[in-house]
PDB file of N, CA, C and O in Angstrom:
ATOM      1  N   GLY A 223      46.359-129.283-171.866  1.00  0.00           N
ATOM      2  CA  GLY A 223      47.643-129.145-172.512  1.00  0.00           C
ATOM      3  C   GLY A 223      47.557-128.246-173.742  1.00  0.00           C
ATOM      4  O   GLY A 223      46.497-127.759-174.108  1.00  0.00           O
ATOM      5  N   ARG A 224      48.692-128.069-174.350  1.00  0.00           N
ATOM      6  CA  ARG A 224      48.773-127.263-175.570  1.00  0.00           C
ATOM      7  C   ARG A 224      48.165-128.017-176.744  1.00  0.00           C
ATOM      8  O   ARG A 224      48.295-129.221-176.853  1.00  0.00           O
ATOM      9  N   PRO A 225      47.507-127.302-177.627  1.00  0.00           N
ATOM     10  CA  PRO A 225      46.966-127.940-178.826  1.00  0.00           C
ATOM     11  C   PRO A 225      48.105-128.431-179.727  1.00  0.00           C
ATOM     12  O   PRO A 225      49.224-127.927-179.638  1.00  0.00           O
ATOM     13  N   PRO A 226      47.808-129.407-180.581  1.00  0.00           N
ATOM     14  CA  PRO A 226      48.860-130.001-181.419  1.00  0.00           C
ATOM     15  C   PRO A 226      49.204-129.182-182.653  1.00  0.00           C
ATOM     16  O   PRO A 226      49.396-129.716-183.723  1.00  0.00           O
ATOM     17  N   TRP A 227      49.246-127.872-182.513  1.00  0.00           N
ATOM     18  CA  TRP A 227      49.644-127.025-183.631  1.00  0.00           C
ATOM     19  C   TRP A 227      50.482-125.874-183.104  1.00  0.00           C
ATOM     20  O   TRP A 227      50.435-125.535-181.938  1.00  0.00           O
ATOM     21  N   ASP A 228      51.237-125.291-183.956  1.00  0.00           N
ATOM     22  CA  ASP A 228      52.102-124.171-183.625  1.00  0.00           C
ATOM     23  C   ASP A 228      51.404-122.893-184.089  1.00  0.00           C
ATOM     24  O   ASP A 228      51.228-122.676-185.278  1.00  0.00           O
ATOM     25  N   ARG A 229      50.993-122.061-183.157  1.00  0.00           N
ATOM     26  CA  ARG A 229      50.227-120.854-183.472  1.00  0.00           C
ATOM     27  C   ARG A 229      50.968-119.942-184.447  1.00  0.00           C
ATOM     28  O   ARG A 229      50.378-119.384-185.358  1.00  0.00           O
ATOM     29  N   GLU A 230      52.266-119.785-184.270  1.00  0.00           N
ATOM     30  CA  GLU A 230      53.020-118.918-185.175  1.00  0.00           C
ATOM     31  C   GLU A 230      53.044-119.478-186.587  1.00  0.00           C
ATOM     32  O   GLU A 230      52.909-118.737-187.553  1.00  0.00           O
ATOM     33  N   GLU A 231      53.200-120.779-186.717  1.00  0.00           N
ATOM     34  CA  GLU A 231      53.175-121.406-188.036  1.00  0.00           C
ATOM     35  C   GLU A 231      51.795-121.279-188.667  1.00  0.00           C
ATOM     36  O   GLU A 231      51.660-121.031-189.860  1.00  0.00           O
ATOM     37  N   MET A 232      50.744-121.463-187.852  1.00  0.00           N
ATOM     38  CA  MET A 232      49.379-121.369-188.366  1.00  0.00           C
ATOM     39  C   MET A 232      49.076-119.967-188.878  1.00  0.00           C
ATOM     40  O   MET A 232      48.344-119.807-189.851  1.00  0.00           O
ATOM     41  N   ALA A 233      49.629-118.957-188.228  1.00  0.00           N
ATOM     42  CA  ALA A 233      49.365-117.586-188.631  1.00  0.00           C
ATOM     43  C   ALA A 233      49.931-117.281-190.020  1.00  0.00           C
ATOM     44  O   ALA A 233      49.483-116.359-190.684  1.00  0.00           O
ATOM     45  N   LYS A 234      50.900-118.074-190.454  1.00  0.00           N
ATOM     46  CA  LYS A 234      51.520-117.851-191.755  1.00  0.00           C
ATOM     47  C   LYS A 234      50.663-118.377-192.904  1.00  0.00           C
ATOM     48  O   LYS A 234      50.814-117.943-194.033  1.00  0.00           O
ATOM     49  N   GLU A 235      49.800-119.315-192.625  1.00  0.00           N
ATOM     50  CA  GLU A 235      49.020-119.971-193.669  1.00  0.00           C
ATOM     51  C   GLU A 235      47.536-119.963-193.317  1.00  0.00           C
ATOM     52  O   GLU A 235      47.170-119.981-192.156  1.00  0.00           O
ATOM     53  N   VAL A 236      46.682-119.996-194.323  1.00  0.00           N
ATOM     54  CA  VAL A 236      45.236-120.019-194.121  1.00  0.00           C
ATOM     55  C   VAL A 236      44.777-121.427-193.753  1.00  0.00           C
ATOM     56  O   VAL A 236      43.884-121.610-192.943  1.00  0.00           O
ATOM     57  N   TYR A 237      45.423-122.441-194.322  1.00  0.00           N
ATOM     58  CA  TYR A 237      45.026-123.812-194.041  1.00  0.00           C
ATOM     59  C   TYR A 237      46.254-124.712-193.980  1.00  0.00           C
ATOM     60  O   TYR A 237      47.344-124.352-194.411  1.00  0.00           O
ATOM     61  N   THR A 238      46.043-125.898-193.412  1.00  0.00           N
ATOM     62  CA  THR A 238      47.069-126.916-193.322  1.00  0.00           C
ATOM     63  C   THR A 238      46.567-128.153-194.043  1.00  0.00           C
ATOM     64  O   THR A 238      45.441-128.586-193.801  1.00  0.00           O
ATOM     65  N   THR A 239      47.386-128.711-194.940  1.00  0.00           N
ATOM     66  CA  THR A 239      47.019-129.942-195.620  1.00  0.00           C
ATOM     67  C   THR A 239      47.477-131.114-194.758  1.00  0.00           C
ATOM     68  O   THR A 239      48.647-131.200-194.382  1.00  0.00           O
ATOM     69  N   LEU A 240      46.551-131.990-194.433  1.00  0.00           N
ATOM     70  CA  LEU A 240      46.828-133.132-193.563  1.00  0.00           C
ATOM     71  C   LEU A 240      47.182-134.363-194.389  1.00  0.00           C
ATOM     72  O   LEU A 240      46.900-134.426-195.585  1.00  0.00           O
ATOM     73  N   GLU A 241      47.783-135.345-193.725  1.00  0.00           N
ATOM     74  CA  GLU A 241      48.036-136.620-194.397  1.00  0.00           C
ATOM     75  C   GLU A 241      46.715-137.164-194.901  1.00  0.00           C
ATOM     76  O   GLU A 241      45.702-137.079-194.227  1.00  0.00           O
ATOM     77  N   GLY A 242      46.700-137.726-196.078  1.00  0.00           N
ATOM     78  CA  GLY A 242      45.471-138.237-196.658  1.00  0.00           C
ATOM     79  C   GLY A 242      44.722-137.197-197.471  1.00  0.00           C
ATOM     80  O   GLY A 242      43.680-137.480-198.042  1.00  0.00           O
ATOM     81  N   GLY A 243      45.212-135.941-197.481  1.00  0.00           N
ATOM     82  CA  GLY A 243      44.615-134.926-198.327  1.00  0.00           C
ATOM     83  C   GLY A 243      43.580-134.030-197.676  1.00  0.00           C
ATOM     84  O   GLY A 243      43.045-133.139-198.314  1.00  0.00           O
ATOM     85  N   GLY A 244      43.255-134.241-196.419  1.00  0.00           N
ATOM     86  CA  GLY A 244      42.289-133.374-195.741  1.00  0.00           C
ATOM     87  C   GLY A 244      42.854-131.981-195.547  1.00  0.00           C
ATOM     88  O   GLY A 244      44.071-131.785-195.506  1.00  0.00           O
ATOM     89  N   ILE A 245      41.972-131.004-195.480  1.00  0.00           N
ATOM     90  CA  ILE A 245      42.391-129.618-195.266  1.00  0.00           C
ATOM     91  C   ILE A 245      41.793-129.125-193.958  1.00  0.00           C
ATOM     92  O   ILE A 245      40.591-129.224-193.723  1.00  0.00           O
ATOM     93  N   LEU A 246      42.647-128.604-193.099  1.00  0.00           N
ATOM     94  CA  LEU A 246      42.227-128.021-191.827  1.00  0.00           C
ATOM     95  C   LEU A 246      42.373-126.511-191.939  1.00  0.00           C
ATOM     96  O   LEU A 246      43.479-126.003-192.150  1.00  0.00           O
ATOM     97  N   TRP A 247      41.251-125.794-191.850  1.00  0.00           N
ATOM     98  CA  TRP A 247      41.293-124.337-191.879  1.00  0.00           C
ATOM     99  C   TRP A 247      41.838-123.879-190.538  1.00  0.00           C
ATOM    100  O   TRP A 247      41.264-124.153-189.489  1.00  0.00           O
ATOM    101  N   ASN A 248      42.946-123.195-190.547  1.00  0.00           N
ATOM    102  CA  ASN A 248      43.645-122.837-189.317  1.00  0.00           C
ATOM    103  C   ASN A 248      42.826-121.953-188.393  1.00  0.00           C
ATOM    104  O   ASN A 248      43.003-121.995-187.180  1.00  0.00           O
ATOM    105  N   ALA A 249      41.906-121.179-188.932  1.00  0.00           N
ATOM    106  CA  ALA A 249      41.063-120.328-188.084  1.00  0.00           C
ATOM    107  C   ALA A 249      40.232-121.162-187.111  1.00  0.00           C
ATOM    108  O   ALA A 249      39.938-120.712-186.013  1.00  0.00           O
ATOM    109  N   SER A 250      39.871-122.388-187.498  1.00  0.00           N
ATOM    110  CA  SER A 250      39.076-123.231-186.586  1.00  0.00           C
ATOM    111  C   SER A 250      39.885-123.583-185.342  1.00  0.00           C
ATOM    112  O   SER A 250      39.347-123.626-184.237  1.00  0.00           O
ATOM    113  N   GLY A 251      41.176-123.820-185.497  1.00  0.00           N
ATOM    114  CA  GLY A 251      42.028-124.108-184.349  1.00  0.00           C
ATOM    115  C   GLY A 251      42.225-122.900-183.458  1.00  0.00           C
ATOM    116  O   GLY A 251      42.166-122.995-182.231  1.00  0.00           O
ATOM    117  N   VAL A 252      42.426-121.754-184.074  1.00  0.00           N
ATOM    118  CA  VAL A 252      42.618-120.523-183.312  1.00  0.00           C
ATOM    119  C   VAL A 252      41.347-120.167-182.551  1.00  0.00           C
ATOM    120  O   VAL A 252      41.388-119.851-181.359  1.00  0.00           O
ATOM    121  N   LEU A 253      40.181-120.248-183.220  1.00  0.00           N
ATOM    122  CA  LEU A 253      38.916-119.935-182.554  1.00  0.00           C
ATOM    123  C   LEU A 253      38.622-120.946-181.448  1.00  0.00           C
ATOM    124  O   LEU A 253      38.204-120.561-180.350  1.00  0.00           O
ATOM    125  N   GLY A 254      38.849-122.221-181.710  1.00  0.00           N
ATOM    126  CA  GLY A 254      38.625-123.242-180.679  1.00  0.00           C
ATOM    127  C   GLY A 254      39.493-123.014-179.457  1.00  0.00           C
ATOM    128  O   GLY A 254      39.038-123.135-178.316  1.00  0.00           O
ATOM    129  N   GLU A 255      40.753-122.665-179.685  1.00  0.00           N
ATOM    130  CA  GLU A 255      41.666-122.398-178.572  1.00  0.00           C
ATOM    131  C   GLU A 255      41.211-121.180-177.772  1.00  0.00           C
ATOM    132  O   GLU A 255      41.199-121.194-176.539  1.00  0.00           O
ATOM    133  N   TYR A 256      40.805-120.125-178.474  1.00  0.00           N
ATOM    134  CA  TYR A 256      40.318-118.920-177.794  1.00  0.00           C
ATOM    135  C   TYR A 256      39.081-119.232-176.952  1.00  0.00           C
ATOM    136  O   TYR A 256      38.999-118.850-175.788  1.00  0.00           O
ATOM    137  N   LEU A 257      38.116-119.910-177.547  1.00  0.00           N
ATOM    138  CA  LEU A 257      36.877-120.216-176.815  1.00  0.00           C
ATOM    139  C   LEU A 257      37.149-121.099-175.605  1.00  0.00           C
ATOM    140  O   LEU A 257      36.554-120.894-174.547  1.00  0.00           O
ATOM    141  N   ALA A 258      38.033-122.066-175.745  1.00  0.00           N
ATOM    142  CA  ALA A 258      38.362-122.945-174.619  1.00  0.00           C
ATOM    143  C   ALA A 258      39.031-122.168-173.486  1.00  0.00           C
ATOM    144  O   ALA A 258      38.784-122.433-172.310  1.00  0.00           O
ATOM    145  N   ALA A 259      39.866-121.187-173.845  1.00  0.00           N
ATOM    146  CA  ALA A 259      40.600-120.430-172.835  1.00  0.00           C
ATOM    147  C   ALA A 259      39.778-119.311-172.204  1.00  0.00           C
ATOM    148  O   ALA A 259      39.891-119.053-171.007  1.00  0.00           O
ATOM    149  N   LYS A 260      38.933-118.654-173.002  1.00  0.00           N
ATOM    150  CA  LYS A 260      38.269-117.433-172.531  1.00  0.00           C
ATOM    151  C   LYS A 260      36.764-117.539-172.349  1.00  0.00           C
ATOM    152  O   LYS A 260      36.186-116.763-171.595  1.00  0.00           O
ATOM    153  N   ARG A 261      36.105-118.458-173.052  1.00  0.00           N
ATOM    154  CA  ARG A 261      34.642-118.463-173.070  1.00  0.00           C
ATOM    155  C   ARG A 261      34.024-119.837-172.794  1.00  0.00           C
ATOM    156  O   ARG A 261      32.848-120.043-173.057  1.00  0.00           O
ATOM    157  N   LYS A 262      34.808-120.770-172.296  1.00  0.00           N
ATOM    158  CA  LYS A 262      34.338-122.140-172.120  1.00  0.00           C
ATOM    159  C   LYS A 262      33.027-122.198-171.325  1.00  0.00           C
ATOM    160  O   LYS A 262      32.111-122.928-171.674  1.00  0.00           O
ATOM    161  N   GLU A 263      32.924-121.413-170.275  1.00  0.00           N
ATOM    162  CA  GLU A 263      31.719-121.426-169.445  1.00  0.00           C
ATOM    163  C   GLU A 263      30.500-120.908-170.197  1.00  0.00           C
ATOM    164  O   GLU A 263      29.366-121.270-169.876  1.00  0.00           O
ATOM    165  N   ASP A 264      30.706-120.070-171.207  1.00  0.00           N
ATOM    166  CA  ASP A 264      29.597-119.562-172.015  1.00  0.00           C
ATOM    167  C   ASP A 264      29.119-120.580-173.046  1.00  0.00           C
ATOM    168  O   ASP A 264      28.010-120.468-173.561  1.00  0.00           O
ATOM    169  N   ILE A 265      29.950-121.555-173.376  1.00  0.00           N
ATOM    170  CA  ILE A 265      29.656-122.539-174.410  1.00  0.00           C
ATOM    171  C   ILE A 265      28.847-123.718-173.866  1.00  0.00           C
ATOM    172  O   ILE A 265      27.935-124.213-174.521  1.00  0.00           O
ATOM    173  N   ALA A 266      29.184-124.164-172.678  1.00  0.00           N
ATOM    174  CA  ALA A 266      28.556-125.351-172.096  1.00  0.00           C
ATOM    175  C   ALA A 266      27.031-125.213-172.077  1.00  0.00           C
ATOM    176  O   ALA A 266      26.487-124.204-171.656  1.00  0.00           O
ATOM    177  N   GLY A 267      26.362-126.234-172.602  1.00  0.00           N
ATOM    178  CA  GLY A 267      24.908-126.276-172.603  1.00  0.00           C
ATOM    179  C   GLY A 267      24.239-125.538-173.757  1.00  0.00           C
ATOM    180  O   GLY A 267      23.026-125.645-173.937  1.00  0.00           O
ATOM    181  N   LYS A 268      24.990-124.786-174.537  1.00  0.00           N
ATOM    182  CA  LYS A 268      24.422-124.044-175.663  1.00  0.00           C
ATOM    183  C   LYS A 268      24.206-124.974-176.858  1.00  0.00           C
ATOM    184  O   LYS A 268      24.869-125.990-177.014  1.00  0.00           O
ATOM    185  N   HIS A 269      23.262-124.614-177.715  1.00  0.00           N
ATOM    186  CA  HIS A 269      23.028-125.323-178.968  1.00  0.00           C
ATOM    187  C   HIS A 269      23.742-124.556-180.068  1.00  0.00           C
ATOM    188  O   HIS A 269      23.531-123.348-180.222  1.00  0.00           O
ATOM    189  N   VAL A 270      24.596-125.256-180.809  1.00  0.00           N
ATOM    190  CA  VAL A 270      25.420-124.620-181.837  1.00  0.00           C
ATOM    191  C   VAL A 270      25.160-125.307-183.169  1.00  0.00           C
ATOM    192  O   VAL A 270      25.121-126.528-183.251  1.00  0.00           O
ATOM    193  N   LEU A 271      24.986-124.510-184.214  1.00  0.00           N
ATOM    194  CA  LEU A 271      24.852-125.015-185.574  1.00  0.00           C
ATOM    195  C   LEU A 271      26.047-124.507-186.357  1.00  0.00           C
ATOM    196  O   LEU A 271      26.237-123.302-186.508  1.00  0.00           O
ATOM    197  N   GLU A 272      26.879-125.428-186.846  1.00  0.00           N
ATOM    198  CA  GLU A 272      28.020-125.037-187.660  1.00  0.00           C
ATOM    199  C   GLU A 272      27.748-125.454-189.099  1.00  0.00           C
ATOM    200  O   GLU A 272      27.634-126.637-189.404  1.00  0.00           O
ATOM    201  N   LEU A 273      27.629-124.467-189.954  1.00  0.00           N
ATOM    202  CA  LEU A 273      27.380-124.713-191.374  1.00  0.00           C
ATOM    203  C   LEU A 273      28.704-124.700-192.126  1.00  0.00           C
ATOM    204  O   LEU A 273      29.526-123.812-191.923  1.00  0.00           O
ATOM    205  N   GLY A 274      28.902-125.668-192.996  1.00  0.00           N
ATOM    206  CA  GLY A 274      30.157-125.732-193.749  1.00  0.00           C
ATOM    207  C   GLY A 274      31.326-126.017-192.843  1.00  0.00           C
ATOM    208  O   GLY A 274      32.326-125.310-192.859  1.00  0.00           O
ATOM    209  N   ALA A 275      31.224-127.060-192.051  1.00  0.00           N
ATOM    210  CA  ALA A 275      32.193-127.345-190.997  1.00  0.00           C
ATOM    211  C   ALA A 275      33.483-127.993-191.472  1.00  0.00           C
ATOM    212  O   ALA A 275      34.401-128.167-190.671  1.00  0.00           O
ATOM    213  N   GLY A 276      33.562-128.359-192.735  1.00  0.00           N
ATOM    214  CA  GLY A 276      34.786-129.008-193.206  1.00  0.00           C
ATOM    215  C   GLY A 276      34.999-130.322-192.488  1.00  0.00           C
ATOM    216  O   GLY A 276      34.124-131.184-192.464  1.00  0.00           O
ATOM    217  N   LEU A 277      36.152-130.473-191.859  1.00  0.00           N
ATOM    218  CA  LEU A 277      36.457-131.700-191.117  1.00  0.00           C
ATOM    219  C   LEU A 277      35.778-131.738-189.747  1.00  0.00           C
ATOM    220  O   LEU A 277      35.843-132.741-189.055  1.00  0.00           O
ATOM    221  N   GLY A 278      35.149-130.646-189.342  1.00  0.00           N
ATOM    222  CA  GLY A 278      34.439-130.616-188.065  1.00  0.00           C
ATOM    223  C   GLY A 278      35.324-130.335-186.867  1.00  0.00           C
ATOM    224  O   GLY A 278      34.935-130.568-185.727  1.00  0.00           O
ATOM    225  N   HIS A 279      36.505-129.793-187.113  1.00  0.00           N
ATOM    226  CA  HIS A 279      37.463-129.527-186.036  1.00  0.00           C
ATOM    227  C   HIS A 279      36.876-128.622-184.956  1.00  0.00           C
ATOM    228  O   HIS A 279      36.957-128.924-183.762  1.00  0.00           O
ATOM    229  N   LEU A 280      36.267-127.511-185.355  1.00  0.00           N
ATOM    230  CA  LEU A 280      35.683-126.590-184.383  1.00  0.00           C
ATOM    231  C   LEU A 280      34.477-127.225-183.697  1.00  0.00           C
ATOM    232  O   LEU A 280      34.296-127.074-182.488  1.00  0.00           O
ATOM    233  N   SER A 281      33.666-127.959-184.444  1.00  0.00           N
ATOM    234  CA  SER A 281      32.507-128.636-183.847  1.00  0.00           C
ATOM    235  C   SER A 281      32.930-129.596-182.745  1.00  0.00           C
ATOM    236  O   SER A 281      32.299-129.667-181.692  1.00  0.00           O
ATOM    237  N   LEU A 282      33.988-130.338-182.990  1.00  0.00           N
ATOM    238  CA  LEU A 282      34.499-131.267-181.975  1.00  0.00           C
ATOM    239  C   LEU A 282      34.977-130.515-180.734  1.00  0.00           C
ATOM    240  O   LEU A 282      34.705-130.930-179.601  1.00  0.00           O
ATOM    241  N   ALA A 283      35.671-129.415-180.948  1.00  0.00           N
ATOM    242  CA  ALA A 283      36.148-128.612-179.817  1.00  0.00           C
ATOM    243  C   ALA A 283      34.975-128.080-179.000  1.00  0.00           C
ATOM    244  O   ALA A 283      34.993-128.126-177.766  1.00  0.00           O
ATOM    245  N   LEU A 284      33.937-127.587-179.685  1.00  0.00           N
ATOM    246  CA  LEU A 284      32.756-127.066-178.979  1.00  0.00           C
ATOM    247  C   LEU A 284      32.043-128.166-178.206  1.00  0.00           C
ATOM    248  O   LEU A 284      31.593-127.956-177.075  1.00  0.00           O
ATOM    249  N   ALA A 285      31.931-129.341-178.802  1.00  0.00           N
ATOM    250  CA  ALA A 285      31.296-130.467-178.114  1.00  0.00           C
ATOM    251  C   ALA A 285      32.084-130.848-176.857  1.00  0.00           C
ATOM    252  O   ALA A 285      31.491-131.166-175.817  1.00  0.00           O
ATOM    253  N   ARG A 286      33.398-130.799-176.935  1.00  0.00           N
ATOM    254  CA  ARG A 286      34.230-131.117-175.768  1.00  0.00           C
ATOM    255  C   ARG A 286      34.041-130.092-174.658  1.00  0.00           C
ATOM    256  O   ARG A 286      34.282-130.382-173.494  1.00  0.00           O
ATOM    257  N   MET A 287      33.594-128.882-175.034  1.00  0.00           N
ATOM    258  CA  MET A 287      33.331-127.832-174.044  1.00  0.00           C
ATOM    259  C   MET A 287      31.914-127.942-173.484  1.00  0.00           C
ATOM    260  O   MET A 287      31.517-127.133-172.652  1.00  0.00           O
ATOM    261  N   GLY A 288      31.144-128.914-173.972  1.00  0.00           N
ATOM    262  CA  GLY A 288      29.807-129.126-173.435  1.00  0.00           C
ATOM    263  C   GLY A 288      28.672-128.587-174.276  1.00  0.00           C
ATOM    264  O   GLY A 288      27.516-128.596-173.845  1.00  0.00           O
ATOM    265  N   ALA A 289      28.956-128.111-175.473  1.00  0.00           N
ATOM    266  CA  ALA A 289      27.898-127.610-176.353  1.00  0.00           C
ATOM    267  C   ALA A 289      27.184-128.775-177.029  1.00  0.00           C
ATOM    268  O   ALA A 289      27.755-129.848-177.207  1.00  0.00           O
ATOM    269  N   HIS A 290      25.937-128.558-177.404  1.00  0.00           N
ATOM    270  CA  HIS A 290      25.151-129.508-178.195  1.00  0.00           C
ATOM    271  C   HIS A 290      25.301-129.044-179.645  1.00  0.00           C
ATOM    272  O   HIS A 290      24.740-128.019-180.025  1.00  0.00           O
ATOM    273  N   VAL A 291      26.091-129.772-180.424  1.00  0.00           N
ATOM    274  CA  VAL A 291      26.513-129.298-181.735  1.00  0.00           C
ATOM    275  C   VAL A 291      25.839-130.071-182.864  1.00  0.00           C
ATOM    276  O   VAL A 291      25.805-131.297-182.843  1.00  0.00           O
ATOM    277  N   THR A 292      25.306-129.354-183.840  1.00  0.00           N
ATOM    278  CA  THR A 292      24.848-129.907-185.100  1.00  0.00           C
ATOM    279  C   THR A 292      25.794-129.378-186.164  1.00  0.00           C
ATOM    280  O   THR A 292      26.000-128.175-186.261  1.00  0.00           O
ATOM    281  N   THR A 293      26.372-130.294-186.929  1.00  0.00           N
ATOM    282  CA  THR A 293      27.390-129.931-187.913  1.00  0.00           C
ATOM    283  C   THR A 293      26.951-130.336-189.302  1.00  0.00           C
ATOM    284  O   THR A 293      26.430-131.429-189.490  1.00  0.00           O
ATOM    285  N   THR A 294      27.164-129.444-190.263  1.00  0.00           N
ATOM    286  CA  THR A 294      26.828-129.779-191.650  1.00  0.00           C
ATOM    287  C   THR A 294      28.037-129.535-192.539  1.00  0.00           C
ATOM    288  O   THR A 294      28.906-128.731-192.235  1.00  0.00           O
ATOM    289  N   GLU A 295      28.063-130.256-193.642  1.00  0.00           N
ATOM    290  CA  GLU A 295      29.081-130.067-194.668  1.00  0.00           C
ATOM    291  C   GLU A 295      28.530-130.679-195.932  1.00  0.00           C
ATOM    292  O   GLU A 295      27.758-131.640-195.897  1.00  0.00           O
ATOM    293  N   SER A 296      28.887-130.135-197.063  1.00  0.00           N
ATOM    294  CA  SER A 296      28.469-130.727-198.321  1.00  0.00           C
ATOM    295  C   SER A 296      29.705-131.003-199.159  1.00  0.00           C
ATOM    296  O   SER A 296      30.713-130.295-199.049  1.00  0.00           O
ATOM    297  N   ALA A 297      29.624-132.022-199.949  1.00  0.00           N
ATOM    298  CA  ALA A 297      30.743-132.361-200.827  1.00  0.00           C
ATOM    299  C   ALA A 297      30.764-131.387-201.991  1.00  0.00           C
ATOM    300  O   ALA A 297      29.723-131.039-202.538  1.00  0.00           O
ATOM    301  N   CYS A 298      31.929-130.955-202.352  1.00  0.00           N
ATOM    302  CA  CYS A 298      32.032-130.104-203.536  1.00  0.00           C
ATOM    303  C   CYS A 298      32.646-130.934-204.657  1.00  0.00           C
ATOM    304  O   CYS A 298      33.468-131.805-204.435  1.00  0.00           O
ATOM    305  N   GLU A 299      32.174-130.677-205.840  1.00  0.00           N
ATOM    306  CA  GLU A 299      32.693-131.397-206.992  1.00  0.00           C
ATOM    307  C   GLU A 299      33.715-130.543-207.696  1.00  0.00           C
ATOM    308  O   GLU A 299      33.490-129.363-207.918  1.00  0.00           O
ATOM    309  N   LYS A 300      34.824-131.158-208.018  1.00  0.00           N
ATOM    310  CA  LYS A 300      35.866-130.431-208.754  1.00  0.00           C
ATOM    311  C   LYS A 300      35.641-130.636-210.235  1.00  0.00           C
ATOM    312  O   LYS A 300      35.414-131.748-210.692  1.00  0.00           O
ATOM    313  N   GLY A 301      35.656-129.546-210.977  1.00  0.00           N
ATOM    314  CA  GLY A 301      35.368-129.604-212.405  1.00  0.00           C
ATOM    315  C   GLY A 301      36.532-129.842-213.189  1.00  0.00           C
ATOM    316  O   GLY A 301      37.224-130.256-213.798  1.00  0.00           O
TER     317      GLY A 301
END
C-alpha cells in the first residue's frame, strides 16, 4: 500500500515533527519508498550500517526488505 505520508507535503519541508516531539527526516521516507519500489531485490540479504539513524525509520524499512541492519544514534545535548 501507500506509505502514511503525502509526498508533495514532504517535499515542502525537510522534517516532520511527530506527536511526542520526535522528528522524522522526510528524506528517510522518500529514500525508503524509492528503494522498496526500485531496488528491493538488491537490498535483501545485504548488511547495512546506518549511522545517525534518528528514529530509525529508514533502518526499519530496510529490515522489512530483508536487509541485516545495524543502526546507531547518539543523544545530543541542548545547551
